[in-house]
C-alpha cells in the first residue's frame, strides 16, 4: 500500500510540477509577448518623435540660413539703393518718398535673397527639402518712424512668401518661411532722412539761375555754389563719422539770340545736354514684381509742374519786354556723396562703408537784356536805385537785398560770406573793418594782402597784376583793356556796354525821364 | 522506490527551474537588446538635437560686441582675412577665435569645424569644393561615434554663394 501510495503520490507530485512549469512558461510567454508589443510601440513612438524633432530642427536650420541670407541681402539692397545716384534735385527738390525708397530696397534685396535660396543645398540623404522663392522683402518705415530717428542705426526687414517642405522616409513637414530680422549697424535711413532734408534747403537752382546772365555758370559761379551745398549737406548730417564730397559731372552754358515771347525769371531748359533726372519711381510695395526701370535715366521733358522755378506768363511781363534780349542757358549736374565711416556692411568686395550718393541736376534758361534801351543791369529801368528786375539786382532793394543773387547772396559762399555782400559789406566797403574775400582787412585801395579782386601786388586803382575785375594793364578808373566791370572806355562816361556801366549814363538814363 | 520517486521529482523540479532560467535568459537578451537599441536611438536623437540647437544659435544669436551672428562673422571672414576689420566703431574682430569660443562652450574639446568653398557651375547643378577654413580639434582615429552636421553659410559674393561648413562632434 505504501509503495502503491508512494507511486501514486509521486505521480501526483510529478503532474503538479509539470503544471507549475507549464504555468510559469505560459506566464513568461505572455509577459514576453506583451512586452515585445509594448516595447515595439514605445520604440516606434520614440523613433517617430525623434524623426519629427529632426524635421522641426532642420526646419529651424533652414530658416536660420534664410535669416542670414536676408541680412546679407538687406546689406546689398541698402548699399545699391544708396549708391544708385537718385535725383534729389531736378530744378528743385525731388527726393524720393519713403515708399519709393522701400520699393527700390525691396527690388534690390529680393533678387539677392532668392539667389541665396537657389543655392541652399544639403547633401544629407535622409531628408529632402524644397524651399520656394520669397515674394516680398519689406523694409517697414513711415514718416513718423523715420523722423523720430529710432531707425537711424538699426531697422527691421521682413521676408515673406516662401514655403519650406521637408520630407524624410516616415515624416513630412511644411512651414511658411516668413522671417524677420533686425539689421544693425546700417545707417541707410539716417542718411536718406538727412539727404531729403538737405534737398529742401540747398539753393543750387537759385544759384544757377543767378549765374546765367553773367555767363559764368561753368566758370566758378556754380563751383562755389556746389561747395556751399556740400558744406550745407555736412552741416545737415552733423556727424563726424560722415564725410561728403561733390563732383560736377556735367556743365554747359550758352547764350543765344532770342526773338520769342518775353518771360522773366528762370524757366526749364529741357533740351540741355545734362537734362536727365532719374525720376522713374514706383511705390507699390510688395506686390507682384513689376518691371523696374528707374535704373535707366529718364529724359525729363515738360516737367514744369514739378519744378519750383517760377515761369512768368507773357501777359504779366510783356510790359518789360521792349528791347533786345539774349537767352542765357545753363545746365549743371553734380553728384553729392557721403560716406558713413562709422559702420561697415557685408558686401561682395568685403566689408565696406555705406556710400550714399544723390544727383543734383539743374537746367535753366532766362532772358538777359543784351543792350537794354532803358535800364542797365546795375541801375535798371524803373529807378536807378530801386530796380524792379535784373539778373544781378533782384526785385528787392539792391542796397538791402532779400533774395539771392550773385552779388547779394542769400546763403554763405566762399566768395560772398553770409554777413556781407561783395559790393555792400556790413562795414564800409572802401574802409572795411572785417575781412571779406573781396574786401580784405587792409586798405582796399592800397591792399597789402591778396584778394580775388585786388591781388597782392596790385592796387585797385593802379593794378600791377591781373585781377578778375581789373585786368593787368588797366586801371579801374583809366582802363586800357576790357574788364567786366570797367570796360575800355571811360567808366563814368562809357561808350561801350558794360554790365555795370552801360552805354547810356547809368545815373541819368536818357529814357528814364 | 521512494528514492527513485524523489529523484524523479527532483529531476522534474530541476527541469522546471532550468526551463524558467532559460526563458528568463532569452527574454533578458530579447528585451535587453531592444532596450539598448532604444537607448541608442534616444542618445542619437539627443545629440542631434543638441547639434541643431547649436547650429541654430550659430545662425541667430549675435556675438557680444559685434552685433552680428557668427554666420555673418564667418561670411565676412571668408571674404576677408582674419581678423576682419569692422570700421571705427568695432575695430578688428578675430572671427576664428570667436568661433572657437562658441563651439568650445558647447562641445568642450570634442569638435572640429571645417568650412569648404563651393564653386558652382554655370548651370548650378554640379559643384566642386576645396577646403578653406579649419577650426577646432583633431578628430581621434579610433572614435566610435562621430556625428557630422552640415552647416550652410551664406557668403556675400557676387554670385550669392552659400559655403558649406561641416561640424564634427564626438
XYZ file of C-alpha atoms in Angstrom:
683
model
C 0.000 0.000 0.000
C 2.787 2.183 0.907
C 4.521 1.527 -2.275
C 1.423 1.917 -4.220
C 0.576 5.034 -2.365
C 4.065 6.241 -2.815
C 3.829 5.731 -6.509
C 0.508 7.423 -6.600
C 1.855 10.299 -4.549
C 4.894 10.573 -6.736
C 2.791 10.629 -9.881
C 0.568 13.376 -8.492
C 3.541 15.457 -7.487
C 5.078 14.989 -10.902
C 1.911 16.206 -12.522
C 1.796 19.239 -10.268
C 5.427 20.060 -11.054
C 4.675 19.875 -14.714
C 1.657 22.059 -14.214
C 3.781 24.600 -12.342
C 6.365 24.504 -15.093
C 3.801 24.916 -17.822
C 2.162 27.731 -15.889
C 5.443 29.553 -15.417
C 6.284 29.121 -19.086
C 2.862 30.340 -20.067
C 3.083 33.377 -17.793
C 6.539 34.238 -19.025
C 5.466 33.734 -22.586
C 2.501 36.044 -22.207
C 4.661 38.616 -20.417
C 7.288 38.343 -23.074
C 4.890 38.768 -25.926
C 3.183 41.631 -24.151
C 6.490 43.290 -23.505
C 7.527 42.865 -27.080
C 4.381 44.593 -28.257
C 4.703 47.262 -25.652
C 8.319 47.945 -26.464
C 7.606 47.915 -30.146
C 5.015 50.572 -29.646
C 7.329 52.645 -27.454
C 10.197 52.268 -29.850
C 8.184 53.247 -32.846
C 6.798 56.190 -30.912
C 10.248 57.328 -29.862
C 11.621 56.883 -33.349
C 8.709 58.766 -34.788
C 9.124 61.523 -32.244
C 12.844 61.716 -32.942
C 12.141 61.881 -36.651
C 9.653 64.701 -36.194
C 12.033 66.555 -33.929
C 14.701 66.151 -36.550
C 12.422 67.638 -39.180
C 11.490 70.574 -36.994
C 15.096 71.231 -36.087
C 16.074 71.025 -39.718
C 13.293 73.478 -40.496
C 14.803 75.876 -37.976
C 18.200 75.440 -39.549
C 16.768 76.280 -42.958
C 15.119 79.353 -41.505
C 18.441 80.286 -39.930
C 20.115 80.117 -43.324
C 17.277 82.212 -44.747
C 17.696 84.786 -41.986
C 21.382 85.231 -42.629
C 20.732 85.384 -46.342
C 18.184 88.104 -45.635
C 20.725 90.100 -43.633
C 23.225 89.957 -46.474
C 20.500 90.789 -48.988
C 19.457 93.810 -46.940
C 23.061 94.999 -46.795
C 23.350 94.574 -50.541
C 19.999 96.279 -51.141
C 20.732 99.318 -48.998
C 24.187 99.707 -50.494
C 22.767 99.514 -54.016
C 19.929 101.950 -53.444
C 22.159 104.369 -51.528
C 24.772 104.395 -54.259
C 22.377 104.493 -57.170
C 22.518 108.253 -57.511
C 18.846 109.014 -57.388
C 17.907 112.579 -58.402
C 17.196 114.502 -55.249
C 17.445 117.819 -57.086
C 15.925 118.254 -60.505
C 15.436 122.003 -60.938
C 14.226 121.836 -57.367
C 13.936 119.307 -54.581
C 12.725 115.943 -55.843
C 13.738 113.434 -53.165
C 12.044 110.062 -53.430
C 9.277 109.333 -50.968
C 9.722 106.729 -48.263
C 7.538 104.216 -50.066
C 9.520 104.737 -53.256
C 12.700 104.006 -51.375
C 11.061 100.941 -49.817
C 10.061 99.736 -53.257
C 13.619 100.068 -54.500
C 15.005 98.337 -51.430
C 12.527 95.516 -51.929
C 13.543 95.016 -55.514
C 17.236 95.249 -54.814
C 17.065 92.779 -51.921
C 14.555 90.294 -53.247
C 16.640 89.084 -56.158
C 19.662 88.633 -53.943
C 17.671 86.731 -51.352
C 16.145 84.396 -53.910
C 19.555 83.831 -55.411
C 20.752 82.643 -52.000
C 17.680 80.436 -51.677
C 18.517 78.808 -55.004
C 21.963 77.932 -53.691
C 20.785 76.240 -50.487
C 21.665 72.605 -50.823
C 22.149 69.959 -48.131
C 23.739 66.690 -49.008
C 22.115 64.843 -46.101
C 20.410 61.853 -47.669
C 17.693 61.113 -45.136
C 15.998 64.461 -45.530
C 14.876 66.119 -48.700
C 13.522 69.641 -48.777
C 12.068 72.193 -51.085
C 12.106 75.918 -50.429
C 10.092 78.187 -52.680
C 11.198 81.715 -53.553
C 10.321 84.709 -51.446
C 7.815 87.073 -52.984
C 8.425 90.090 -50.795
C 11.174 91.718 -48.803
C 9.689 94.505 -46.758
C 11.512 97.345 -45.057
C 8.862 98.752 -42.699
C 9.148 102.519 -42.425
C 6.937 105.578 -42.290
C 7.383 109.308 -41.847
C 6.857 109.318 -38.111
C 9.318 106.496 -37.513
C 11.847 107.997 -39.881
C 11.680 111.465 -38.385
C 11.846 110.119 -34.844
C 15.299 108.764 -35.596
C 14.710 105.439 -33.855
C 15.742 103.599 -37.000
C 18.835 105.685 -37.608
C 21.209 102.852 -36.751
C 19.029 99.725 -36.745
C 15.949 98.816 -38.670
C 13.807 95.788 -39.363
C 13.397 93.830 -42.538
C 10.979 91.015 -43.238
C 10.778 88.420 -45.992
C 7.580 86.663 -46.890
C 6.004 84.301 -49.364
C 8.370 81.375 -49.126
C 7.302 77.884 -48.041
C 9.580 75.100 -46.834
C 8.638 71.471 -47.300
C 10.772 68.765 -45.705
C 10.245 65.056 -46.055
C 12.007 62.017 -44.661
C 11.176 58.342 -45.141
C 8.495 58.473 -42.486
C 7.513 62.097 -42.000
C 6.689 65.237 -43.856
C 6.738 68.781 -42.563
C 5.770 72.042 -44.154
C 6.093 75.585 -42.868
C 5.763 79.157 -44.031
C 9.210 80.639 -44.248
C 8.235 84.108 -43.075
C 11.201 85.656 -41.374
C 12.041 88.987 -39.837
C 15.450 90.258 -38.949
C 16.927 93.326 -37.339
C 19.570 94.949 -39.484
C 22.097 96.515 -37.168
C 24.911 98.937 -37.839
C 23.430 100.264 -41.036
C 22.587 103.969 -41.251
C 20.759 103.907 -44.563
C 17.573 105.514 -43.267
C 19.556 108.102 -41.320
C 21.381 109.242 -44.434
C 18.209 109.165 -46.509
C 16.485 111.422 -43.983
C 19.388 113.848 -43.941
C 19.699 113.974 -47.739
C 15.962 114.528 -48.038
C 16.055 117.409 -45.556
C 19.067 118.882 -47.289
C 17.439 118.785 -50.722
C 14.799 121.229 -49.490
C 17.383 123.580 -48.032
C 20.055 123.801 -50.696
C 19.965 126.655 -53.193
C 21.708 125.258 -56.249
C 18.767 126.046 -58.516
C 18.651 129.683 -57.446
C 22.392 129.940 -57.741
C 22.437 128.584 -61.286
C 19.605 130.932 -62.184
C 21.606 133.848 -60.916
C 24.700 132.721 -62.767
C 23.034 132.526 -66.160
C 23.186 136.120 -67.367
C 26.748 136.779 -66.268
C 27.573 133.572 -68.197
C 29.811 132.178 -65.550
C 27.864 129.059 -64.680
C 30.745 126.804 -65.581
C 33.497 129.198 -64.704
C 33.402 129.407 -60.970
C 29.958 130.587 -60.049
C 28.465 127.126 -59.729
C 31.597 125.660 -58.203
C 31.163 127.975 -55.255
C 27.508 127.058 -55.001
C 28.288 123.328 -55.145
C 30.866 123.710 -52.434
C 28.484 125.634 -50.211
C 25.834 122.954 -50.880
C 28.310 120.294 -49.858
C 29.058 122.150 -46.656
C 25.369 122.544 -46.029
C 24.981 118.799 -46.505
C 27.655 118.076 -43.929
C 26.046 120.564 -41.568
C 22.673 118.888 -42.074
C 24.085 115.432 -41.390
C 26.125 116.798 -38.497
C 28.057 113.620 -37.813
C 31.842 113.481 -37.578
C 31.834 109.942 -38.980
C 30.233 111.076 -42.237
C 32.253 112.756 -44.957
C 30.681 114.316 -48.004
C 32.003 115.041 -51.452
C 30.670 116.720 -54.538
C 31.632 116.016 -58.109
C 30.486 118.106 -61.030
C 29.684 115.615 -63.757
C 28.318 117.940 -66.404
C 28.251 121.655 -67.056
C 27.209 123.575 -70.113
C 26.176 127.131 -70.826
C 25.370 129.173 -73.863
C 23.831 132.458 -74.850
C 21.738 132.755 -77.965
C 19.669 135.416 -79.643
C 16.089 135.342 -78.548
C 13.101 136.517 -80.506
C 10.239 134.796 -78.752
C 7.853 135.990 -76.117
C 9.293 137.654 -73.116
C 9.469 135.847 -69.830
C 11.091 136.773 -66.617
C 12.986 134.743 -64.092
C 14.304 131.290 -64.966
C 12.483 128.501 -66.717
C 13.442 124.957 -67.508
C 15.678 124.165 -70.421
C 14.681 120.601 -71.252
C 16.913 120.382 -74.325
C 20.016 120.843 -72.200
C 22.770 118.273 -72.618
C 22.581 117.247 -68.979
C 18.835 117.485 -68.576
C 18.387 113.975 -67.308
C 16.996 113.093 -63.933
C 16.233 109.588 -62.771
C 12.715 110.079 -61.545
C 11.021 106.911 -62.712
C 9.730 105.834 -59.363
C 7.304 103.320 -58.015
C 5.769 102.924 -54.637
C 3.658 99.788 -54.974
C 5.345 97.934 -52.187
C 5.423 94.163 -52.040
C 3.131 93.365 -54.879
C 3.773 91.072 -57.756
C 7.047 92.016 -59.246
C 6.718 94.727 -61.843
C 9.299 95.775 -64.416
C 11.561 98.243 -62.758
C 13.091 100.853 -64.980
C 14.239 103.538 -62.611
C 17.818 102.446 -63.116
C 17.562 103.914 -66.557
C 17.596 107.606 -66.586
C 14.590 109.292 -67.969
C 14.670 112.285 -70.182
C 12.830 114.996 -68.407
C 10.512 116.935 -70.580
C 7.680 119.268 -69.787
C 8.058 118.902 -66.077
C 7.438 122.491 -65.185
C 4.793 121.337 -62.738
C 7.449 119.560 -60.707
C 9.845 122.425 -60.800
C 9.948 125.189 -58.287
C 11.219 127.570 -60.877
C 8.860 130.401 -61.488
C 7.523 130.594 -65.027
C 6.175 134.014 -65.692
C 3.495 134.279 -68.304
C 3.689 136.733 -71.112
C 0.835 138.991 -70.127
C 2.265 139.738 -66.757
C 5.656 140.585 -68.037
C 5.170 141.863 -71.532
C 5.415 145.411 -70.323
C 9.047 144.789 -69.637
C 9.635 143.146 -72.922
C 10.742 146.064 -75.005
C 14.269 145.686 -76.098
C 16.743 143.125 -77.336
C 17.304 140.046 -75.296
C 19.564 137.107 -75.386
C 18.591 133.844 -73.861
C 21.172 132.547 -71.446
C 21.032 128.822 -70.913
C 22.908 126.742 -68.441
C 22.894 123.274 -67.056
C 24.781 121.679 -64.231
C 24.792 118.139 -62.990
C 26.624 117.111 -59.871
C 26.789 114.090 -57.632
C 26.800 114.581 -53.893
C 28.154 111.595 -51.995
C 28.506 110.940 -48.305
C 30.384 108.021 -46.843
C 29.485 106.717 -43.409
C 32.686 105.612 -41.771
C 31.037 104.524 -38.561
C 29.900 101.092 -39.702
C 30.713 98.588 -42.379
C 28.368 96.481 -44.434
C 28.931 92.887 -45.512
C 29.347 93.184 -49.253
C 30.909 91.151 -52.064
C 34.022 93.276 -52.097
C 34.439 92.746 -48.364
C 33.235 94.952 -45.556
C 32.619 98.422 -46.866
C 31.242 101.716 -45.606
C 27.829 102.804 -46.729
C 28.135 105.327 -49.552
C 25.066 107.442 -50.166
C 25.041 109.334 -53.467
C 22.446 111.581 -54.971
C 22.331 113.557 -58.185
C 21.536 117.220 -58.449
C 20.588 118.437 -61.899
C 19.697 121.974 -62.870
C 18.876 123.018 -66.424
C 17.568 126.521 -66.820
C 17.273 129.379 -69.251
C 16.498 133.018 -68.778
C 16.365 136.217 -70.756
C 19.170 138.662 -70.386
C 18.965 142.181 -71.737
C 21.583 142.401 -74.459
C 21.641 146.157 -74.880
C 18.956 147.393 -72.569
C 17.498 150.543 -74.075
C 16.392 151.928 -70.791
C 17.968 150.084 -67.981
C 21.361 148.847 -67.065
C 21.988 145.719 -65.060
C 23.341 147.865 -62.320
C 20.621 150.502 -62.350
C 17.693 149.067 -64.192
C 14.685 150.541 -65.841
C 12.354 151.911 -63.258
C 14.720 153.629 -60.948
C 18.440 153.501 -60.841
C 18.378 152.955 -57.142
C 15.284 150.767 -56.889
C 15.276 148.466 -59.864
C 12.456 146.016 -60.466
C 14.136 143.187 -62.234
C 17.671 142.442 -63.138
C 19.699 139.265 -63.017
C 22.241 140.991 -60.888
C 19.846 143.078 -58.888
C 16.719 141.237 -57.979
C 13.369 142.779 -57.357
C 14.195 143.849 -53.860
C 16.141 146.848 -52.804
C 19.674 146.474 -54.102
C 21.002 148.065 -51.007
C 19.072 145.734 -48.756
C 18.570 142.601 -50.801
C 16.235 139.883 -49.632
C 16.537 137.417 -52.451
C 19.589 135.621 -53.588
C 21.759 136.998 -56.323
C 25.408 136.548 -57.207
C 26.081 139.898 -55.795
C 23.663 139.695 -52.911
C 23.727 136.074 -51.949
C 21.221 134.577 -49.584
C 23.446 131.931 -48.167
C 27.043 131.781 -47.343
C 29.535 131.181 -50.112
C 33.294 131.294 -50.137
C 33.288 134.423 -52.164
C 30.239 136.001 -50.627
C 30.071 135.307 -46.943
C 26.715 135.346 -45.276
C 27.069 138.511 -43.310
C 28.363 140.612 -46.095
C 27.793 141.354 -49.718
C 30.751 141.783 -52.015
C 29.514 145.115 -53.045
C 27.863 146.168 -49.844
C 29.563 144.533 -46.920
C 28.500 145.305 -43.409
C 31.249 147.727 -42.919
C 32.267 150.498 -45.178
C 33.306 148.772 -48.422
C 36.043 151.173 -49.009
C 37.313 151.038 -45.475
C 36.208 147.670 -44.210
C 36.806 146.627 -40.683
C 36.022 142.990 -41.098
C 37.590 140.681 -43.539
C 35.780 139.816 -46.744
C 37.105 137.803 -49.673
C 36.552 140.742 -51.876
C 37.474 143.435 -49.411
C 40.126 142.231 -47.076
C 41.041 143.895 -43.855
C 43.695 146.025 -45.341
C 43.097 149.182 -47.251
C 41.139 148.117 -50.345
C 42.638 150.803 -52.393
C 46.124 150.001 -51.332
C 45.900 146.379 -50.301
C 48.720 144.542 -48.730
C 47.171 141.122 -48.779
C 45.812 139.179 -51.653
C 42.128 139.237 -52.551
C 40.262 137.818 -55.534
C 39.525 141.283 -56.706
C 42.662 143.004 -55.522
C 45.626 140.733 -55.823
C 48.556 141.162 -53.568
C 50.852 143.264 -55.590
C 48.295 145.474 -57.131
C 46.187 148.370 -56.154
C 42.636 148.514 -57.422
C 43.367 151.870 -58.802
C 46.845 151.125 -60.022
C 46.997 147.402 -60.571
C 50.162 145.677 -61.456
C 48.964 142.142 -61.812
C 45.872 140.679 -63.311
C 42.619 140.656 -61.352
C 39.211 139.382 -62.405
C 37.824 142.845 -62.234
C 40.902 144.834 -63.114
C 42.986 143.145 -65.736
C 46.674 143.597 -65.827
C 47.151 146.586 -67.956
C 44.158 148.511 -66.891
C 43.233 150.753 -64.098
C 39.689 150.727 -62.816
C 39.429 154.383 -63.406
C 41.501 154.529 -66.536
C 41.196 151.132 -68.153
C 43.132 150.171 -71.172
C 41.765 146.739 -71.739
C 38.331 145.369 -71.245
C 37.119 144.396 -67.786
C 33.721 143.037 -66.851
C 33.061 145.963 -64.625
C 35.146 148.631 -66.254
C 35.350 148.372 -69.999
C 37.890 150.130 -72.108
C 36.059 153.349 -72.286
C 35.651 155.880 -69.572
C 33.741 154.132 -66.771
C 31.861 157.223 -65.811
C 31.068 158.178 -69.392
C 31.062 154.842 -71.138
C 30.762 154.397 -74.833
C 30.520 150.664 -74.870
C 28.189 148.471 -72.928
C 29.172 147.014 -69.574
C 27.073 145.227 -67.020
C 27.752 147.921 -64.529
C 28.254 150.878 -66.818
C 26.138 150.562 -69.924
C 26.387 152.838 -72.901
C 23.966 155.294 -71.537
C 24.540 157.266 -68.424
C 23.699 154.850 -65.629
C 22.711 157.573 -63.250
C 20.743 159.618 -65.749
C 19.481 157.300 -68.440
C 18.080 159.095 -71.408
C 14.739 157.443 -71.446
C 14.276 157.202 -67.747
C 12.982 160.705 -67.519
C 11.290 3.129 -4.882
C 10.891 6.067 -2.661
C 14.245 7.395 -3.521
C 13.543 6.901 -7.215
C 10.345 8.849 -6.918
C 12.045 11.546 -5.063
C 14.807 11.742 -7.573
C 12.246 11.858 -10.369
C 10.530 14.702 -8.595
C 13.804 16.448 -8.100
C 14.590 15.971 -11.738
C 11.286 17.485 -12.756
C 11.798 20.428 -10.461
C 15.276 20.853 -11.865
C 13.926 20.749 -15.400
C 11.288 23.294 -14.486
C 13.803 25.623 -12.860
C 16.190 25.220 -15.766
C 13.414 25.953 -18.214
C 12.416 29.088 -16.345
C 16.009 30.227 -16.215
C 16.465 29.622 -19.931
C 13.322 31.591 -20.644
C 14.460 34.412 -18.388
C 17.832 34.491 -20.060
C 16.265 34.509 -23.502
C 13.810 37.226 -22.519
C 16.601 39.247 -20.981
C 18.540 39.204 -24.210
C 15.459 39.919 -26.248
C 14.293 42.755 -24.038
C 17.811 43.956 -23.342
C 18.796 44.258 -26.996
C 15.649 46.205 -27.717
C 16.367 48.400 -24.728
C 19.878 49.142 -25.833
C 18.598 49.923 -29.299
C 16.064 52.213 -27.757
C 18.639 53.985 -25.659
C 20.839 54.301 -28.708
C 18.027 55.916 -30.629
C 17.334 58.313 -27.793
C 21.000 59.170 -27.375
C 21.470 59.818 -31.051
C 18.354 61.911 -31.118
C 19.527 63.977 -28.186
C 22.912 64.525 -29.746
C 21.296 65.587 -32.991
C 19.015 67.932 -31.090
C 21.980 69.471 -29.359
C 23.861 69.943 -32.606
C 20.904 71.525 -34.333
C 20.351 73.772 -31.339
C 23.960 74.891 -31.506
C 23.701 75.458 -35.255
C 20.553 77.498 -34.750
C 22.424 79.565 -32.213
C 25.141 79.912 -34.812
C 22.553 81.500 -37.106
C 20.544 83.585 -34.701
C 22.412 84.749 -31.625
C 24.534 87.830 -32.066
C 28.033 87.790 -30.704
C 28.545 90.330 -27.943
C 30.365 93.424 -29.080
C 29.811 92.782 -32.756
C 26.040 92.824 -33.176
C 26.462 90.144 -35.832
C 25.670 86.472 -35.926
C 28.511 84.001 -36.065
C 27.351 83.060 -39.537
C 27.761 86.704 -40.595
C 31.169 86.936 -38.995
C 32.329 83.773 -40.730
C 30.915 85.009 -44.022
C 32.982 88.176 -43.703
C 35.935 86.075 -42.584
C 35.627 84.011 -45.752
C 35.703 87.150 -47.919
C 38.391 88.957 -45.942
C 41.323 87.663 -43.949
C 41.215 87.088 -40.240
C 40.941 89.344 -38.235
C 38.124 91.090 -40.045
C 38.137 94.896 -39.998
C 34.793 96.321 -38.927
C 35.450 100.047 -39.064
C 35.993 102.667 -36.414
C 33.224 101.516 -34.117
C 34.179 97.856 -33.697
C 37.750 97.699 -34.909
C 39.210 94.323 -35.804
C 37.462 91.114 -34.783
C 39.230 87.766 -34.555
C 36.495 85.623 -36.064
C 38.407 82.353 -35.725
C 38.754 82.934 -32.019
C 35.093 83.891 -31.659
C 34.075 80.712 -33.474
C 36.321 78.534 -31.337
C 34.954 80.076 -28.145
C 31.421 79.477 -29.342
C 31.857 75.766 -30.060
C 34.069 75.223 -27.020
C 31.260 76.384 -24.790
C 29.005 73.628 -26.142
C 31.282 70.703 -27.007
C 34.436 71.222 -24.979
C 37.347 69.849 -26.940
C 35.311 67.342 -28.889
C 34.566 69.265 -32.035
C 36.009 70.295 -35.342
C 34.630 72.762 -37.876
C 35.692 72.773 -41.475
C 34.452 75.309 -43.982
C 34.689 74.462 -47.619
C 34.108 76.778 -50.502
C 31.632 75.693 -53.064
C 32.234 76.618 -56.640
C 29.040 76.470 -58.590
C 28.917 75.536 -62.210
C 27.179 77.757 -64.668
C 24.094 75.564 -64.570
C 24.322 75.472 -60.754
C 23.683 71.746 -60.634
C 27.191 70.406 -60.133
C 29.563 71.785 -57.617
C 33.098 71.196 -56.560
C 34.648 72.211 -53.278
C 38.016 72.923 -51.774
C 38.980 73.208 -48.131
C 39.187 76.732 -46.825
C 38.989 77.144 -43.039
C 39.685 74.531 -40.351
C 38.897 75.244 -36.738
C 38.727 73.166 -33.561
C 40.490 69.957 -32.573
C 41.818 66.898 -34.343
C 39.356 64.070 -34.773
C 40.673 60.997 -32.848
C 41.443 57.970 -35.012
C 39.592 55.340 -33.001
C 36.471 57.345 -32.383
C 33.348 55.173 -32.196
C 30.625 57.680 -32.715
C 31.376 60.743 -34.821
C 28.462 62.957 -35.583
C 28.588 65.288 -38.535
C 26.339 68.213 -39.214
C 26.258 70.259 -42.379
C 26.236 73.998 -41.723
C 25.407 76.279 -44.626
C 26.949 79.750 -44.563
C 25.604 82.442 -46.898
C 28.565 84.457 -48.125
C 28.415 87.969 -49.603
C 29.777 87.248 -53.053
C 28.613 88.456 -56.422
C 27.102 85.038 -57.101
C 25.439 84.944 -53.668
C 27.219 81.741 -52.798
C 26.481 79.503 -49.872
C 29.537 77.803 -48.456
C 29.398 74.538 -46.579
C 30.724 74.035 -43.112
C 30.997 70.600 -41.529
C 30.682 70.394 -37.778
C 32.158 67.215 -36.348
C 31.314 66.261 -32.774
C 32.439 63.150 -30.895
